[in-house]
Short mmCIF file of C-alpha atoms and ligand atoms in Angstrom, two decimals:
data_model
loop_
_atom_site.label_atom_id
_atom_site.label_comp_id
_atom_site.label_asym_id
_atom_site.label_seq_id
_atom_site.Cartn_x
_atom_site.Cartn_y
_atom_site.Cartn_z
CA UNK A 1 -213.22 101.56 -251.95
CA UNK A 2 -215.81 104.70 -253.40
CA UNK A 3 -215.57 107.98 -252.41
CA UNK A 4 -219.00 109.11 -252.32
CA UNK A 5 -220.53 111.91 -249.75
CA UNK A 6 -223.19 110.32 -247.23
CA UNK A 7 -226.73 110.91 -249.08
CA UNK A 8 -230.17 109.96 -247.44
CA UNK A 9 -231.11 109.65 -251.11
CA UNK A 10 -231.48 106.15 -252.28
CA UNK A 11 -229.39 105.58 -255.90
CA UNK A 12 -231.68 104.26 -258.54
CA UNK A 13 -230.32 100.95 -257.96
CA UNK A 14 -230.66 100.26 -254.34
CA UNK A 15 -234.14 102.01 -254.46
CA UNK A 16 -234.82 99.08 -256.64
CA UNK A 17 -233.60 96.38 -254.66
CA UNK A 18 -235.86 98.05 -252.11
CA UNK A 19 -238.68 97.63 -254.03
CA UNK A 20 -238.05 94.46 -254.76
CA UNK A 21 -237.67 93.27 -251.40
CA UNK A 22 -240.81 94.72 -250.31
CA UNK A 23 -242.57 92.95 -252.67
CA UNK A 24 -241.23 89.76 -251.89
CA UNK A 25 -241.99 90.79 -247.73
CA UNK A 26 -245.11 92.07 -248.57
CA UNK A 27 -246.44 88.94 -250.53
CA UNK A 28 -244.92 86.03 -249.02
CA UNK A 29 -243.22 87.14 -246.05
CA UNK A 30 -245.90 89.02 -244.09
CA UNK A 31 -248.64 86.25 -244.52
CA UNK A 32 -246.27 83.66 -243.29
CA UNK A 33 -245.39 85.14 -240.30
CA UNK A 34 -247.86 84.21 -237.75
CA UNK A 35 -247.90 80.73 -239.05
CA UNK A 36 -243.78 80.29 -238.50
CA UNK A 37 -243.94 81.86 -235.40
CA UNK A 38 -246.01 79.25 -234.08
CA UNK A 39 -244.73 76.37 -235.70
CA UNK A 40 -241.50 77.35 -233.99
CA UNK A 41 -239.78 75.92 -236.99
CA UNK A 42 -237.23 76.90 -239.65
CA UNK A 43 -239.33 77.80 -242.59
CA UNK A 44 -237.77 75.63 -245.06
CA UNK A 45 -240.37 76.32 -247.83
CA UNK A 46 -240.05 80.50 -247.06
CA UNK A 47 -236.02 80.74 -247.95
CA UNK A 48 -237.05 78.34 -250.59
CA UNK A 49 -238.82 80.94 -252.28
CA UNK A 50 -236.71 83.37 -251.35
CA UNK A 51 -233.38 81.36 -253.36
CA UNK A 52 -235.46 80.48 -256.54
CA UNK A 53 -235.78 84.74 -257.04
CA UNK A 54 -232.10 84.97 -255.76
CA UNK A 55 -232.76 86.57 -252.41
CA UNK A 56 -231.38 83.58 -250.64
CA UNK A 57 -227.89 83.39 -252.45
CA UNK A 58 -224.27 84.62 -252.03
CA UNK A 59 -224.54 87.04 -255.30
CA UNK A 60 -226.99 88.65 -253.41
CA UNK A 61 -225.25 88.88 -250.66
CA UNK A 62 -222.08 89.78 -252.12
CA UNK A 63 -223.51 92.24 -254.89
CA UNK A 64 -225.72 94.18 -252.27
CA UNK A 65 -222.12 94.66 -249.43
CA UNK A 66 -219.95 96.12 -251.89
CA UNK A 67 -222.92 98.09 -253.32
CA UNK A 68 -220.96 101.50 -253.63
CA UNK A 69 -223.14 103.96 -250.96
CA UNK A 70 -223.00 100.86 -248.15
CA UNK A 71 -226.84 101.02 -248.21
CA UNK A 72 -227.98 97.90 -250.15
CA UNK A 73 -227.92 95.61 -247.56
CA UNK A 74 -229.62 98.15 -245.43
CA UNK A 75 -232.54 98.59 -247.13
CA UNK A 76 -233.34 94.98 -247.82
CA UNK A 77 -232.53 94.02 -244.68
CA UNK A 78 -235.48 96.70 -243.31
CA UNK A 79 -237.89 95.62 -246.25
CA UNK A 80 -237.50 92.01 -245.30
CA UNK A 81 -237.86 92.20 -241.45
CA UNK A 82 -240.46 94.65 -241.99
CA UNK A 83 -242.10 91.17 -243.14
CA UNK A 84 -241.23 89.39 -240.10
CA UNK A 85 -238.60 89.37 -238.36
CA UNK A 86 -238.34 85.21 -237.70
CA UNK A 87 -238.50 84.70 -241.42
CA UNK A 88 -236.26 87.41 -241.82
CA UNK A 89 -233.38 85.76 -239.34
CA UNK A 90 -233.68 82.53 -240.94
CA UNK A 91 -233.09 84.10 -244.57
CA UNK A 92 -230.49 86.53 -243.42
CA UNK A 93 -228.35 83.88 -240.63
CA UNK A 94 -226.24 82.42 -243.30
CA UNK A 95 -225.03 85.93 -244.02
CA UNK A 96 -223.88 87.00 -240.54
CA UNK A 97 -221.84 83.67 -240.84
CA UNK A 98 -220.67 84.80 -244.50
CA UNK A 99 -219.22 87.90 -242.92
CA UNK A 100 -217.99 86.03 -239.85
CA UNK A 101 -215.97 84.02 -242.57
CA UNK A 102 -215.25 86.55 -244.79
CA UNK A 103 -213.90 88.82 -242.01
CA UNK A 104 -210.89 86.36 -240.96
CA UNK A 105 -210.75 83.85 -243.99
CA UNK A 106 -208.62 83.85 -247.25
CA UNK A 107 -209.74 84.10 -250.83
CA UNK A 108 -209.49 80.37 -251.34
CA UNK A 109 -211.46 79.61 -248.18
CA UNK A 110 -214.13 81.96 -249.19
CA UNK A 111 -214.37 80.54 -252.60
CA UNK A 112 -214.75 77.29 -250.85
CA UNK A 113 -217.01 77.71 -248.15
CA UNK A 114 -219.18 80.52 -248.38
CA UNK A 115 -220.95 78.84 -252.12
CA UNK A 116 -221.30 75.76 -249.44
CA UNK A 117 -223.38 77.71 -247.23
CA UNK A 118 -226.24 78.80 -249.45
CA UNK A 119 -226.78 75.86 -251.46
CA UNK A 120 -228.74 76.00 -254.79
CA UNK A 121 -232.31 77.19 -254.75
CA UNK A 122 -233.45 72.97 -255.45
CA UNK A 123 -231.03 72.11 -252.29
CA UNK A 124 -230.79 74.88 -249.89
CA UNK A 125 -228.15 74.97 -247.27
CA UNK A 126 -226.96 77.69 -244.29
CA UNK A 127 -224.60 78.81 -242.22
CA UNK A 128 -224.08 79.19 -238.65
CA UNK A 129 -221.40 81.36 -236.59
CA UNK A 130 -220.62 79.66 -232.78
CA UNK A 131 -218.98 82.11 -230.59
CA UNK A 132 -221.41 82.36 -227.64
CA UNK A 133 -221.23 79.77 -225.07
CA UNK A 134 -222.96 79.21 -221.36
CA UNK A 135 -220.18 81.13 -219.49
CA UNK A 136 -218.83 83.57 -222.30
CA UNK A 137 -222.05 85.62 -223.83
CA UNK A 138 -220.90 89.40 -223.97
CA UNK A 139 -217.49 88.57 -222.08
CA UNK A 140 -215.73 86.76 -225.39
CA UNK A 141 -212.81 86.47 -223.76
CA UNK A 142 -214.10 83.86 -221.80
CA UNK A 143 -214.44 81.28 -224.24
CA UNK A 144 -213.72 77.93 -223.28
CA UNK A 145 -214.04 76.03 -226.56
CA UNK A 146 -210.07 74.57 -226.94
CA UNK A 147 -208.32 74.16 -230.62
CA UNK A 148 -205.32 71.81 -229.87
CA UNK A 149 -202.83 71.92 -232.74
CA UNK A 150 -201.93 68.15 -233.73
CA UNK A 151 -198.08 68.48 -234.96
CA UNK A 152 -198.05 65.19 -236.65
CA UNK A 153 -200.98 65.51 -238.86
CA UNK A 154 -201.42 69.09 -238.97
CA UNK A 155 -204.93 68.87 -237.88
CA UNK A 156 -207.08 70.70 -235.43
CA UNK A 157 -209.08 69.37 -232.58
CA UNK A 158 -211.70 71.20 -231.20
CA UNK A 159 -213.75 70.70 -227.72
CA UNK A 160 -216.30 72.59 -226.10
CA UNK A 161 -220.21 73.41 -225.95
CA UNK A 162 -221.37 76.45 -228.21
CA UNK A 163 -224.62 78.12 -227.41
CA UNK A 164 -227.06 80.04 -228.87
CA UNK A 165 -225.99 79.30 -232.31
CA UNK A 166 -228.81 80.60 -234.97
CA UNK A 167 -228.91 77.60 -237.50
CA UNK A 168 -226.53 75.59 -234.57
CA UNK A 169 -226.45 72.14 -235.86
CA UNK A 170 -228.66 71.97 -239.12
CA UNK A 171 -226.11 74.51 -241.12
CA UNK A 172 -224.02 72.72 -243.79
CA UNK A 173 -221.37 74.94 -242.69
CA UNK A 174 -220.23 76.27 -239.14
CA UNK A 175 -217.87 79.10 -238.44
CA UNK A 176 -216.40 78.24 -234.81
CA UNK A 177 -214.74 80.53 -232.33
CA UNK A 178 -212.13 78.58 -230.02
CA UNK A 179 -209.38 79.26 -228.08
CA UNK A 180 -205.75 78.51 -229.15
CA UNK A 181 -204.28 79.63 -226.11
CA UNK A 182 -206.47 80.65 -223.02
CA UNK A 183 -204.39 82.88 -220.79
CA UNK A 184 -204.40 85.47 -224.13
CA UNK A 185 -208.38 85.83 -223.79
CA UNK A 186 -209.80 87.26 -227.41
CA UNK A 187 -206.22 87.96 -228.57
CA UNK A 188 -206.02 84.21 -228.06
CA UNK A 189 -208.76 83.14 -230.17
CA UNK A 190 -209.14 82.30 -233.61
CA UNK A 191 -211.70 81.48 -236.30
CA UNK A 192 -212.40 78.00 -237.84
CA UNK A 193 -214.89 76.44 -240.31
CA UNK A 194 -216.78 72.75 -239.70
CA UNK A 195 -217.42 71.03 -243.20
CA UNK A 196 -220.41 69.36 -243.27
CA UNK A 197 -220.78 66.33 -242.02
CA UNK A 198 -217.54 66.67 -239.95
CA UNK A 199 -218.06 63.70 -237.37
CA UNK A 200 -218.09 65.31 -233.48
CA UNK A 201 -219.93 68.23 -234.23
CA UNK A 202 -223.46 67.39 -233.20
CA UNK A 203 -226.65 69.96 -232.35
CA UNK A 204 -227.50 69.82 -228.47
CA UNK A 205 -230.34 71.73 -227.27
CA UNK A 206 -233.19 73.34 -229.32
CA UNK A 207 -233.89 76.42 -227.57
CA UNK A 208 -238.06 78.07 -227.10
CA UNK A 209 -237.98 81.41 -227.14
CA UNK A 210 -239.99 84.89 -226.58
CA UNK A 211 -239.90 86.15 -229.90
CA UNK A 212 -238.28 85.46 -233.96
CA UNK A 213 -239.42 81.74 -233.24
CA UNK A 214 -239.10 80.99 -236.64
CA UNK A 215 -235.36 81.41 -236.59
CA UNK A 216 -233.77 78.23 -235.08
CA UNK A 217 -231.69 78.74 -232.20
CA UNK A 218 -229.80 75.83 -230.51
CA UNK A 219 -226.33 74.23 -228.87
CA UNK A 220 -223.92 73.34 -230.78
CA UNK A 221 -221.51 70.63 -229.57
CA UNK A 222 -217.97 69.78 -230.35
CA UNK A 223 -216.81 66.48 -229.49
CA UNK A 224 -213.24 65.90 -230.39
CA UNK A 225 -213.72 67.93 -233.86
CA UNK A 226 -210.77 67.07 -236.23
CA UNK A 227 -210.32 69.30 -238.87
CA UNK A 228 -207.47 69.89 -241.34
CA UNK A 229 -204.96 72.99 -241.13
CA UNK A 230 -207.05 74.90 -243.59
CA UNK A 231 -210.07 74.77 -241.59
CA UNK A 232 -208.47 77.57 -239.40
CA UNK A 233 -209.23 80.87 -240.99
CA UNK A 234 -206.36 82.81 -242.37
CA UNK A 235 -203.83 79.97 -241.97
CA UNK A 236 -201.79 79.40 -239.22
CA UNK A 237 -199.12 81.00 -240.19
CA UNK A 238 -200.78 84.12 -239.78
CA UNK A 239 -202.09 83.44 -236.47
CA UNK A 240 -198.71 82.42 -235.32
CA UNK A 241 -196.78 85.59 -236.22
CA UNK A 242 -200.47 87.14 -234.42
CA UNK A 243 -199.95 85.09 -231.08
CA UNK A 244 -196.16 86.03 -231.21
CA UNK A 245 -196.61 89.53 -231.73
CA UNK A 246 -199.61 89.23 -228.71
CA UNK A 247 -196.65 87.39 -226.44
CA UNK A 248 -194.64 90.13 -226.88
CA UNK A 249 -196.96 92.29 -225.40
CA UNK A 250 -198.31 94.37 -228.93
CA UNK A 251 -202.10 94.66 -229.13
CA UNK A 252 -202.48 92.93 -232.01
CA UNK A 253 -205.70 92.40 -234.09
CA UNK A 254 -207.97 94.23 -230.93
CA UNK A 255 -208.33 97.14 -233.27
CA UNK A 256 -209.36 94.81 -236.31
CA UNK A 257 -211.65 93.16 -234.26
CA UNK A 258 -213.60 96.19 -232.88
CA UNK A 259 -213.59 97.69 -236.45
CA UNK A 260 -215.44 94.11 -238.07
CA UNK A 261 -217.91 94.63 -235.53
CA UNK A 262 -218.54 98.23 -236.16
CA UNK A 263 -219.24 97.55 -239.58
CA UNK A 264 -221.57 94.59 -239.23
CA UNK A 265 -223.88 96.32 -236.89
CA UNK A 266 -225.44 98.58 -239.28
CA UNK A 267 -226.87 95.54 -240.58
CA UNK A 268 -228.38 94.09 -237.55
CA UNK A 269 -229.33 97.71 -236.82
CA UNK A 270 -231.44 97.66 -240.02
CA UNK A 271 -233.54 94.35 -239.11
CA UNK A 272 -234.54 96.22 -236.07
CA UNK A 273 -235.40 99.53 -237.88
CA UNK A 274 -238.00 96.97 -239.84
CA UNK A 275 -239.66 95.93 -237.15
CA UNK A 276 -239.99 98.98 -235.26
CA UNK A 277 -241.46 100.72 -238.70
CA UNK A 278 -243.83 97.61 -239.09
CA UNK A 279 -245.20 98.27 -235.76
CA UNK A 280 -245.31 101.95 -236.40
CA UNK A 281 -247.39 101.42 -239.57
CA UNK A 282 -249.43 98.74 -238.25
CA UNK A 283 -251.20 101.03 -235.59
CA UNK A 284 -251.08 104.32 -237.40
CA UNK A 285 -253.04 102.42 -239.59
CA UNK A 286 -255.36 100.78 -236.90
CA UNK A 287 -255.76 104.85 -235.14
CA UNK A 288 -257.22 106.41 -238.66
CA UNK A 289 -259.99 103.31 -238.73
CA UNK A 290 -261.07 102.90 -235.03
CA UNK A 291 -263.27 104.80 -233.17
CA UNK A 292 -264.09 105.30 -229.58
CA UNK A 293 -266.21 108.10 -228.26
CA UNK A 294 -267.28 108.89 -231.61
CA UNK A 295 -264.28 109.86 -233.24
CA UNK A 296 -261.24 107.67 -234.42
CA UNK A 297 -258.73 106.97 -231.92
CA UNK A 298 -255.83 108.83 -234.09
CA UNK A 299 -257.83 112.20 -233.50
CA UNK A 300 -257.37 112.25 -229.92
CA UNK A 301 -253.62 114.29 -229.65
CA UNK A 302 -252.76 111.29 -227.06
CA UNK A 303 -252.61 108.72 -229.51
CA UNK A 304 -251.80 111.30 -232.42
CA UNK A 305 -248.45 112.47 -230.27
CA UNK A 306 -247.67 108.90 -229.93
CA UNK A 307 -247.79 108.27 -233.44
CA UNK A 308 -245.76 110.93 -234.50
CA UNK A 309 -242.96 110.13 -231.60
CA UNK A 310 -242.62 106.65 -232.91
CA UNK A 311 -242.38 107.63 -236.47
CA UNK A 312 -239.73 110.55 -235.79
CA UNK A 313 -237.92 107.29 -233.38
CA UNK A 314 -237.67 105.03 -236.55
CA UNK A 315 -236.45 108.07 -238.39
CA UNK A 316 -233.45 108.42 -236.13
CA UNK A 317 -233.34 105.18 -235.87
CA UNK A 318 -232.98 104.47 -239.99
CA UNK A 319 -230.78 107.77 -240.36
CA UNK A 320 -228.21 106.50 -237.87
CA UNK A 321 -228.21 103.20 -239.78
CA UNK A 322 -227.83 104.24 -242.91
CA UNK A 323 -224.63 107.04 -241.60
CA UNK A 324 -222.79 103.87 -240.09
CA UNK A 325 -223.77 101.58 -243.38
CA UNK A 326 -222.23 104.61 -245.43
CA UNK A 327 -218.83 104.78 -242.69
CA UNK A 328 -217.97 100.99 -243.25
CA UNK A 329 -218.25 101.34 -247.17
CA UNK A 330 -216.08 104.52 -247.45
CA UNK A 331 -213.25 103.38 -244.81
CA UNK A 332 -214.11 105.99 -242.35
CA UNK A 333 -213.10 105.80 -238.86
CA UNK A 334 -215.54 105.21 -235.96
CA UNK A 335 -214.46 107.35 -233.42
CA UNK A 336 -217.27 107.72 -231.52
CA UNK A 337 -218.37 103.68 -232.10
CA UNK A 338 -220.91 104.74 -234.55
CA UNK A 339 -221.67 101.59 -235.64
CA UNK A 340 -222.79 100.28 -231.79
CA UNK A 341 -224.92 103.85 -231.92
CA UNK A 342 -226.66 102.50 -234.34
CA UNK A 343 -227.26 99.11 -232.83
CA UNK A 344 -227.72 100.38 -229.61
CA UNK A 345 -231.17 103.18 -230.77
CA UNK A 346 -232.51 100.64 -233.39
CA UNK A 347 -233.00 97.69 -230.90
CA UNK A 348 -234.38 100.09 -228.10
CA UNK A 349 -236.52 101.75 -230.64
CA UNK A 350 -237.92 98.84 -232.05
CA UNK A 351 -238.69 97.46 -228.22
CA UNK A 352 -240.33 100.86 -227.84
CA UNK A 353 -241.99 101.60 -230.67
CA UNK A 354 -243.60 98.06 -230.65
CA UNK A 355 -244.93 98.06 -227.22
CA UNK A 356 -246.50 101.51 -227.82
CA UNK A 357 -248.38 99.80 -230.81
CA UNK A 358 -249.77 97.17 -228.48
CA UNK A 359 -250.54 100.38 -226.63
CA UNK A 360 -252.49 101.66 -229.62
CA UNK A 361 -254.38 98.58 -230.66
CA UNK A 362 -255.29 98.21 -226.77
CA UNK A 363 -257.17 95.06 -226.25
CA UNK A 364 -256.59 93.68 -229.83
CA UNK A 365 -252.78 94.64 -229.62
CA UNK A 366 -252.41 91.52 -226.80
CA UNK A 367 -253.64 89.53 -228.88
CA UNK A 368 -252.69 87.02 -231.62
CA UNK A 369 -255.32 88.56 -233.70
CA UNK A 370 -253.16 91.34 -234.68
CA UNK A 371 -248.87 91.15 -235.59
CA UNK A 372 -247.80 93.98 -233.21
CA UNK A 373 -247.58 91.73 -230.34
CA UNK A 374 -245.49 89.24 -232.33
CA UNK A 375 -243.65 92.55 -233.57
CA UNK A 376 -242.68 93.34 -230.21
CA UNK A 377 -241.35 89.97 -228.93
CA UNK A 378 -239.17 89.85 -232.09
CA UNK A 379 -237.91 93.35 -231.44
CA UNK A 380 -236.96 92.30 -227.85
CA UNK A 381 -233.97 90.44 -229.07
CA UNK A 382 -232.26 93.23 -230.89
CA UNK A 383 -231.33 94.72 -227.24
CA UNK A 384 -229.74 91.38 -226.41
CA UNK A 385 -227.97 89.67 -229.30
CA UNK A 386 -225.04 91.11 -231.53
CA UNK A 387 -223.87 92.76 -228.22
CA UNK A 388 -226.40 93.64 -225.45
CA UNK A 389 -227.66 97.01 -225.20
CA UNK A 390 -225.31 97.21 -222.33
CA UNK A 391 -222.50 96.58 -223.92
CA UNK A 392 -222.95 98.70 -226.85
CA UNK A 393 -222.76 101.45 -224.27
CA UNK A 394 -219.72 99.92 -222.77
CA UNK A 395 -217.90 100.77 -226.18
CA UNK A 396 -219.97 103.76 -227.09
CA UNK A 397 -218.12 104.91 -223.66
CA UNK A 398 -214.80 104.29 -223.90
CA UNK A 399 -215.17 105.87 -227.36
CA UNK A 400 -216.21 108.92 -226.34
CA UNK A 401 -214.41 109.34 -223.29
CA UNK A 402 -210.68 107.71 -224.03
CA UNK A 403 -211.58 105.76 -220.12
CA UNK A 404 -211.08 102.12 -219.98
CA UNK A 405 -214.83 102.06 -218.58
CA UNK A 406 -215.71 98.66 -217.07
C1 FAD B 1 -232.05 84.21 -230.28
C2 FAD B 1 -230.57 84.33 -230.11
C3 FAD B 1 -229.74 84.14 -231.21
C4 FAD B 1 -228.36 84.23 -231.04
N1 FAD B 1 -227.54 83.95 -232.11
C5 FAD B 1 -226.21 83.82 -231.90
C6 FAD B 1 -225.35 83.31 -232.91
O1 FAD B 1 -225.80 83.00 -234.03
N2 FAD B 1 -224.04 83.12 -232.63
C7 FAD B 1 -223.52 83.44 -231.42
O2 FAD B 1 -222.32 83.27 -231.23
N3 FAD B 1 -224.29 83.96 -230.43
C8 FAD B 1 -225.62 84.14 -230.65
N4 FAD B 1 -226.43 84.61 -229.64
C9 FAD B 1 -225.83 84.94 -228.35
C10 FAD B 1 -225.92 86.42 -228.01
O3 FAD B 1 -225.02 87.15 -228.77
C11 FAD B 1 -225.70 86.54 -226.48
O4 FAD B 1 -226.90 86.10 -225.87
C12 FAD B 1 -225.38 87.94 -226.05
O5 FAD B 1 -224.11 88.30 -226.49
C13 FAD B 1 -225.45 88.12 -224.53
O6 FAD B 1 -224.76 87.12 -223.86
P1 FAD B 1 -225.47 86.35 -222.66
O7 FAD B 1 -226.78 85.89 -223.18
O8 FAD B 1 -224.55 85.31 -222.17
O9 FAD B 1 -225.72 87.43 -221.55
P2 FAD B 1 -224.71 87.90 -220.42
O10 FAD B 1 -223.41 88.26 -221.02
O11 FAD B 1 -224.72 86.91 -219.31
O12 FAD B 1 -225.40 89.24 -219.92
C14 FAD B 1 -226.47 89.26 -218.98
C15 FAD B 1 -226.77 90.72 -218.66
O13 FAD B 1 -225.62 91.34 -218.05
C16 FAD B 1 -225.25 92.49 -218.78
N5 FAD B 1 -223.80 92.64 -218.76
C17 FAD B 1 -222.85 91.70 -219.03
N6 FAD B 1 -221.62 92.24 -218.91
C18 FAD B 1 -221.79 93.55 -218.61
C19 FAD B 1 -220.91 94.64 -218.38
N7 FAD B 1 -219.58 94.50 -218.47
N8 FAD B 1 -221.43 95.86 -218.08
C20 FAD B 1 -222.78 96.02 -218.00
N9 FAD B 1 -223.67 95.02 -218.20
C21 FAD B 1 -223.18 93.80 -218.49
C22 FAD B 1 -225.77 92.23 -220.19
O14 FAD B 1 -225.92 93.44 -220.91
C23 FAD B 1 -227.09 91.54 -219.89
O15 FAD B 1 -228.06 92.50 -219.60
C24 FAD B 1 -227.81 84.57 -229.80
C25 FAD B 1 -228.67 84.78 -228.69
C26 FAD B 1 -230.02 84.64 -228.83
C27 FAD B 1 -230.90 84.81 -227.61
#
């Protein structure tokens, strides 16, 4: 683990990877958008691109989350939704799975599943995590999915319906939330991985949606889902001596739990940062060119005061980030839940900041003419997913006030 102070000043290194995403969002990214979003399809060809320059891979992954200020990640991740935010999800879904994995499975697993996920730039793969189902979206504890131990084989079965899945049913590999034993809620729960081609899992649904349309979202079912003992994550002795320890009324792995999740926001945080700066950018530039009444929109202090509130939002917005991205590198603890802070004001700035750029563009800002309405229905899901805005307040609250707030 490093020791460094929190800097707002990028290292040499990660100012390159930067730069090196932007040019990649800038020149293939950003033009592809508006096609994608109306195809409503994965954009096979896009991540394509983005594996043969080693965007799309686990050593990029890997290299940029244990880059030493916590930042690496960060920035890319802005540079690359800055883009577009659809492309950007279907790039960056593996990797929420990776950490999903990562964050419960063993060495050996990782070294086994996570190269599975990516695939080779000349036969790309992804990932998909399942936790989310019709009747357990924020309240995880209400998961119905069922993991039935099978003493005579030592196999798993698993049953249930899994929503919402990004990459649900055409990942190679899927990371699957069930329940082991339902009357212990998310104590009761563990963490397995679906091979490909593992017969029973099947996709249901495709679902349309408002905004990052180019990311495929669907149903996931599981049909009597056998999979061998070390499919579960950790291994089951470990989530025995877990359940036992839950039984006997400790709180075991709660704490664990909340921490992974602090530390994996930053990163959503930072997809929402890029859209909220695209829009930003995007009518800035549109005020210093248009004019109305004789002068260019940006002159009158209306649109002017605007502009500068939405750039000082995606300020606070980035800083926040970039504090929580430095907390989960350097171990420190997140007392106040600064990690859901930082979810919590970049999804609500980037709903903000884009409407106000419709705002700005007026007439042509409704219109598919211009990106900042497509900006702002990709934004709209960074209140909802990764924990709704709601519910980032719900643990922002009992952080800062010790109250079991419901
Ligand atoms: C495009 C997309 C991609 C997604 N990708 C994935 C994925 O890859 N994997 C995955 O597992 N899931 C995924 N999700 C699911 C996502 O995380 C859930 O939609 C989200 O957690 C909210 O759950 P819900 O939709 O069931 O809403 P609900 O939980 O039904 O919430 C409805 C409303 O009630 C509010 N609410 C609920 N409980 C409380 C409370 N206690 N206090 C105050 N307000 C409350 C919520 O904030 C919200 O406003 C995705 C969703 C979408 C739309």
């Amino acid at each position: 683990m490093s020791e460094t102070g929190f800097c707002p000043e990028l290292s040499a290194d990660v100012r390159e990877v930067r730069d090196w995403v932007h040019e990649f969002a800038a020149t293939v990214v950003r033009p592809a958008g508006a096609e994608w979003d109306e195809r409503e399809e994965t954009p096979w060809p896009v991540i394509q691109e983005a594996a043969k320059i080693g965007l799309y891979s686990l050593d990029f992954f890997a290299q940029q989350w244990f880059e030493p200020s916590g930042l690496g990640l960060i920035v890319a991740f802005e540079e690359l939704f800055w883009g577009d935010a659809g492309i950007g999800l279907s790039i960056v879904g593996t990797g929420l799975a990776a950490a999903a994995l990562s964050a419960s499975g063993t060495s050996e697993q990782m070294g086994e599943w996570l190269p599975q996920m990516f695939g080779t730039p000349d036969d790309i793969k992804l990932g998909a995590f399942c936790a989310s189902e019709p009747d357990a979206g924020s309240d995880v504890g209400a998961i119905r999915t069922r993991a039935v131990y099978d003493e005579a084989s030592g196999d798993w079965i698993l049953n249930g319906v899994k929503t919402w899945a990004t990459n649900g049913g055409i990942a190679n590999v899927h990371v699957v939330v069930a329940s082991v034993d339902p009357s212990l809620g998310t104590r009761g729960q563990a963490t397995f991985v679906v091979p490909p081609g593992t017969p029973g899992l099947s996709m249901g649904q495709k679902f349309k949606k408002h905004g990052i349309r180019a990311s495929h979202t669907a149903e996931v079912v599981l049909d009597n889902v056998r999979l061998p003992g070390s499919c579960l994550l950790g291994g089951k002795e470990k989530l025995d001596a877990r359940l036992a320890r839950v039984r006997e009324g400790g709180r075991s792995g709660e704490q664990a739990a909340l921490r992974t999740f602090e530390t994996t926001r930053p990163s959503v945080a930072a997809m929402a940062v890029g859209i909220a700066r695209a829009g930003f950018e995007y009518a800035r530039d549109y005020a210093r060119e248009r004019e109305q009444f004789g002068r260019k929109i940006g002159e009158n202090q209306a649109i002017a005061f605007l502009l500068a509130d939405m750039a000082t939002r995606v300020d606070v917005a980035r800083l926040m980030t970039w504090r929580a991205a430095w907390m989960a590198r350097n171990g420190r603890s997140f007392n106040q839940a600064e990690g859901s802070m930082c979810k919590l004001v970049a999804g609500e700035t980037a709903v903000w900041v884009t409407e106000q750029a419709i705002q700005i563009l007026g007439g042509a800002g409704y219109t598919r003419e211009h990106p900042v309405e497509r900006f702002h229905r990709d934004a709209k899901i960074y209140t909802i997913f990764e924990g709704t805005s709601e519910i980032q307040r719900l643990i922002i609250g009992r952080a800062v006030t010790g109250l079991p707030v419901r």
